[in-house]
Short mmCIF file of C-alpha atoms in Angstrom, two decimals:
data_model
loop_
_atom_site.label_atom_id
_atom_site.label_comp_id
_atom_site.label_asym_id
_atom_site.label_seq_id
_atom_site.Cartn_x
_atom_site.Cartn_y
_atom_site.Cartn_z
CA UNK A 1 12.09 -38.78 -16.53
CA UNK A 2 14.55 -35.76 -15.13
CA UNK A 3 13.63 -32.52 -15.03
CA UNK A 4 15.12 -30.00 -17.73
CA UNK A 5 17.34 -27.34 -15.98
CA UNK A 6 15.56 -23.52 -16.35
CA UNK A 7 17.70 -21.82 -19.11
CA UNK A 8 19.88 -18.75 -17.76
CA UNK A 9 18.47 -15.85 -19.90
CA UNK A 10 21.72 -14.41 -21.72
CA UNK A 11 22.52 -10.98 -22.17
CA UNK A 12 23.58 -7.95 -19.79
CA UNK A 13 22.14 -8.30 -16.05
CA UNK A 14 18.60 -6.47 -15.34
CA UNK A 15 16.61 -6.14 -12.09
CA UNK A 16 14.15 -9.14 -11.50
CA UNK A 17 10.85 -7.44 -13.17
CA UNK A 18 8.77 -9.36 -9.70
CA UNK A 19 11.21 -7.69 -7.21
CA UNK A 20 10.74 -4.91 -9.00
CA UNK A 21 6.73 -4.91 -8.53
CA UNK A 22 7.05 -5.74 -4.87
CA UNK A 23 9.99 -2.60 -4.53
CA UNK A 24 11.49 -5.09 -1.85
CA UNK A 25 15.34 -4.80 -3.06
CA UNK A 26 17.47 -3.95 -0.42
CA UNK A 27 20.81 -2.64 0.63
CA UNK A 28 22.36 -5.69 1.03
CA UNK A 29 21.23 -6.65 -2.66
CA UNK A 30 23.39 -4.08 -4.22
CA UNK A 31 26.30 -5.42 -2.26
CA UNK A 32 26.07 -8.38 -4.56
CA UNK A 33 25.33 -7.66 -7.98
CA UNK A 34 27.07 -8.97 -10.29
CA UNK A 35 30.39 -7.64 -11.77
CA UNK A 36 28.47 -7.12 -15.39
CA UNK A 37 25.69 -4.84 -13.31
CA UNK A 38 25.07 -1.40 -14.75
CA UNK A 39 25.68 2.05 -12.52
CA UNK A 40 22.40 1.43 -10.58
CA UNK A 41 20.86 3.57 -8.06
CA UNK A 42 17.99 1.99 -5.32
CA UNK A 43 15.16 4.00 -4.84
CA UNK A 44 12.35 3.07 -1.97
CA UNK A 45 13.00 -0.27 -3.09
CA UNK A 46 13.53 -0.42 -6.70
CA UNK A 47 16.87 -0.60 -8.75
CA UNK A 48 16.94 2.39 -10.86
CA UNK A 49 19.47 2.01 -13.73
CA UNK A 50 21.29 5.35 -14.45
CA UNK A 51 21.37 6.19 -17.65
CA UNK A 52 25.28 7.37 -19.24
CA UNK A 53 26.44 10.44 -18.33
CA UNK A 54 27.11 12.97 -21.95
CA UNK A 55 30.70 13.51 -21.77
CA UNK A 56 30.07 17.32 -21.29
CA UNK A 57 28.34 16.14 -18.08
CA UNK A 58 31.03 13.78 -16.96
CA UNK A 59 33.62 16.48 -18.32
CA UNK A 60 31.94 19.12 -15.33
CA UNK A 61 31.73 16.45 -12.80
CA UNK A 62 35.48 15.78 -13.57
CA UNK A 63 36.80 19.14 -13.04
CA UNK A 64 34.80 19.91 -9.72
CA UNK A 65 36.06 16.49 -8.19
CA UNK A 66 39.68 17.63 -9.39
CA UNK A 67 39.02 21.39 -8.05
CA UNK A 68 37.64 19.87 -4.49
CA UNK A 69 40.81 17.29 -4.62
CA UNK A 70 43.14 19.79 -4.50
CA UNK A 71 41.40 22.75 -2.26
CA UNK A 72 39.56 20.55 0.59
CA UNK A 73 41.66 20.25 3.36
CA UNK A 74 43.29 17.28 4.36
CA UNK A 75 40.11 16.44 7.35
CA UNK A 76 38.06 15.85 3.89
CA UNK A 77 38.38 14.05 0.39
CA UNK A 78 36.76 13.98 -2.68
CA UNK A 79 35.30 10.97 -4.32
CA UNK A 80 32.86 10.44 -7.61
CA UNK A 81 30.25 8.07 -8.25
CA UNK A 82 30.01 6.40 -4.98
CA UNK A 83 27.02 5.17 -3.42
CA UNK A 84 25.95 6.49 -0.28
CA UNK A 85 23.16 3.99 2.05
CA UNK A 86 20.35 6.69 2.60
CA UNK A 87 18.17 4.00 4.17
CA UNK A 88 17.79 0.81 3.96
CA UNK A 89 16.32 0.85 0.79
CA UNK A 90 17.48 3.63 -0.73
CA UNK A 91 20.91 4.30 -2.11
CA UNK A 92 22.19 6.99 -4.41
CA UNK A 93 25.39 8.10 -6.26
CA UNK A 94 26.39 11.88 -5.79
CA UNK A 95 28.06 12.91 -9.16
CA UNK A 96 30.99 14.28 -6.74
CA UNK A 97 30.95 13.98 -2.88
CA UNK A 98 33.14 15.08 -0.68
CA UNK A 99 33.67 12.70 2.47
CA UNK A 100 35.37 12.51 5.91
CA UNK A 101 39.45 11.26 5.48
CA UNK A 102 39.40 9.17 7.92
CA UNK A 103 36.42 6.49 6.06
CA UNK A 104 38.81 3.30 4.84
CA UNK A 105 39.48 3.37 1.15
CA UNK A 106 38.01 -0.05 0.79
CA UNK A 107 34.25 1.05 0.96
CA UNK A 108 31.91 1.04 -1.62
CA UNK A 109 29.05 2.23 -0.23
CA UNK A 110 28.97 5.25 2.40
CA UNK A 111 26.37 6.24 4.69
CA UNK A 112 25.43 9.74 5.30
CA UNK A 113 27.59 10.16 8.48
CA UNK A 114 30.85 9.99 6.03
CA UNK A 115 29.46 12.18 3.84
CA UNK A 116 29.49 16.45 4.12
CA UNK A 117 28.78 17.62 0.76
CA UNK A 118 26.67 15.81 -2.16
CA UNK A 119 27.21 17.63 -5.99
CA UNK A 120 24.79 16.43 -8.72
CA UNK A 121 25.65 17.91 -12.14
CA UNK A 122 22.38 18.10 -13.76
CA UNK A 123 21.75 16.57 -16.81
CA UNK A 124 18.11 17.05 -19.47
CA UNK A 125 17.17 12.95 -17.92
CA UNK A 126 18.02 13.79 -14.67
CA UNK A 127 16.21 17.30 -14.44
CA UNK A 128 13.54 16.34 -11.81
CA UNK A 129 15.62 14.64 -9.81
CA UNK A 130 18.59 16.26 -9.06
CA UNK A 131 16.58 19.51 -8.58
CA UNK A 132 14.07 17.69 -6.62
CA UNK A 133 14.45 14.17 -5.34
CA UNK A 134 17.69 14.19 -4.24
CA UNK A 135 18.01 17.17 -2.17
CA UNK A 136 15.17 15.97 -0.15
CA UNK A 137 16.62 12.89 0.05
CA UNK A 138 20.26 14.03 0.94
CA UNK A 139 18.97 16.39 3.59
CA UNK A 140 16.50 13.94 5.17
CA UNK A 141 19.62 11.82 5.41
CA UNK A 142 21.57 14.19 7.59
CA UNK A 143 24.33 15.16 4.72
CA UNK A 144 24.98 19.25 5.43
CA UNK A 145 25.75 20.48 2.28
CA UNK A 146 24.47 19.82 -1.70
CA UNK A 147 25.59 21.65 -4.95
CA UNK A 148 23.52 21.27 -7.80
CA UNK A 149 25.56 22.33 -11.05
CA UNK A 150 23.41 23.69 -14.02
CA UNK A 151 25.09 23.17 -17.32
CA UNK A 152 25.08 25.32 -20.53
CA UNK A 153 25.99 27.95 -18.88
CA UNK A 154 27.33 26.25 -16.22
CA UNK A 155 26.01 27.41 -12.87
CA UNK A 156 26.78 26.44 -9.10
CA UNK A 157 23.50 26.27 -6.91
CA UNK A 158 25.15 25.87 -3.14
CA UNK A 159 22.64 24.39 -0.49
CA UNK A 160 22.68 24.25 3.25
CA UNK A 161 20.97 22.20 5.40
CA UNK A 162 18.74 24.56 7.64
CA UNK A 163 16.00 24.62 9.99
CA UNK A 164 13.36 24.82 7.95
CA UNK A 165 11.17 21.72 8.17
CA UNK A 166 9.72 19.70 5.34
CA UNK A 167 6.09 18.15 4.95
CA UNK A 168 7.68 14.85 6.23
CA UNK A 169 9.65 16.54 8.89
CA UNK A 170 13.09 16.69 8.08
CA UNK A 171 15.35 19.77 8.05
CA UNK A 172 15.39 21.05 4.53
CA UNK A 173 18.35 22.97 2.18
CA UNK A 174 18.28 26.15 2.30
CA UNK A 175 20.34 28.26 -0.77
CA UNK A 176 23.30 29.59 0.37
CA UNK A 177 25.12 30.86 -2.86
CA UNK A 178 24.72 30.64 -6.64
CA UNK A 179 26.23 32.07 -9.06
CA UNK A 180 27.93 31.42 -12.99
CA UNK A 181 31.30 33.64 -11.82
CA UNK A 182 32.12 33.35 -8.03
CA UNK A 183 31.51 30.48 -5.51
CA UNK A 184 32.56 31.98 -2.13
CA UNK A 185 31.44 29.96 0.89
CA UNK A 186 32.91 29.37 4.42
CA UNK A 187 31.44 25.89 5.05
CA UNK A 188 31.90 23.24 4.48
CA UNK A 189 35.24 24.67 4.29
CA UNK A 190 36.71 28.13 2.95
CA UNK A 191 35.76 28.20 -0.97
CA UNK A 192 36.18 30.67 -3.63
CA UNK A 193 35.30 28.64 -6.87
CA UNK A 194 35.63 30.42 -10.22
CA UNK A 195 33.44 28.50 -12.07
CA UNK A 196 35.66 28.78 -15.08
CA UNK A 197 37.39 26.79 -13.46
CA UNK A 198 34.59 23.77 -13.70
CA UNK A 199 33.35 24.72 -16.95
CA UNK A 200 35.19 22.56 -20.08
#
């Protein structure tokens, strides 16, 4: 008698519910999901799937990568939606980033060293953690700068990574600039946003 092959569940690709329980997926994981894999992000081990963006979400994050594009100088560039290796089990994906010039086109995932300004344009699911989780997270990381962009009105909440230290020890933001007319900033480069200019 042969043994029966085990039966490929069908469907779209999902994290393996045991690795999931253990929280022992790591970097090198996400390398090599499959082409069919959602937008993921890893958190402390676990394979968070992101939900879709609303288009009046994606239409924000559009404009403020396109904005950045063409205003950061030519040391720094702007990229959306790619990862960045916070540790080795944690990765996330900055709505907009703006990274060092000189990182080769042909990366996927960043770590913080490439990386001087994180944007997250909050969203009602993502409340919590982009006001939250991820600043602590970027700033733990090392990554200077982080703009959280409120929607409805839309509203630009610039952070800078300080002195301040957190409860685990790591430098925290501190707020820099906010404002629903006006972004003007000197770092990480000169800025004067009109957030009309962002807003659909």
């Amino acid at each position: 008698m042969s043994a029966e092959p085990i039966a490929t569940p069908s469907g779209p690709w999902c994290p393996d519910p045991i690795r999931q329980q253990r929280a022992d997926y790591t970097l090198e994981d996400l390398l090599h999901l499959p082409d069919d894999a959602p937008r993921v992000e890893l958190v402390d081990g676990i394979i968070q799937v992101t939900p879709s963006p609303t288009l009046g979400h994606q239409d924000i994050s559009s404009l403020l990568w396109m904005w950045l594009r063409a205003h950061a100088p030519t040391h720094l560039r702007a990229a959306q939606a790619v990862g960045v290796a916070l540790n080795t089990n944690t990765s996330r994906q900055p709505d907009v980033l703006l990274r060092r010039a000189d990182v080769a086109p042909d990366r996927s995932l960043l770590v913080p060293a490439d990386v001087v300004l994180a944007a997250e344009v909050v969203s009602p699911g993502t409340r919590r953690t982009d006001r939250f989780a991820k600043p602590g997270e970027y700033a733990a990381a090392g990554i200077p700068y982080y703009w959280r962009v409120e929607q409805d009105p839309v509203h630009v909440y610039a952070y800078r990574r300080g002195d301040r230290i957190g409860p685990g020890g790591e430098r925290q933001y501190e707020l820099v600039a906010d404002s629903a007319d006006l972004i003007e900033l000197s770092e990480p480069f000169e800025i004067k946003l009109p957030v009309a200019e962002i807003t659909p």
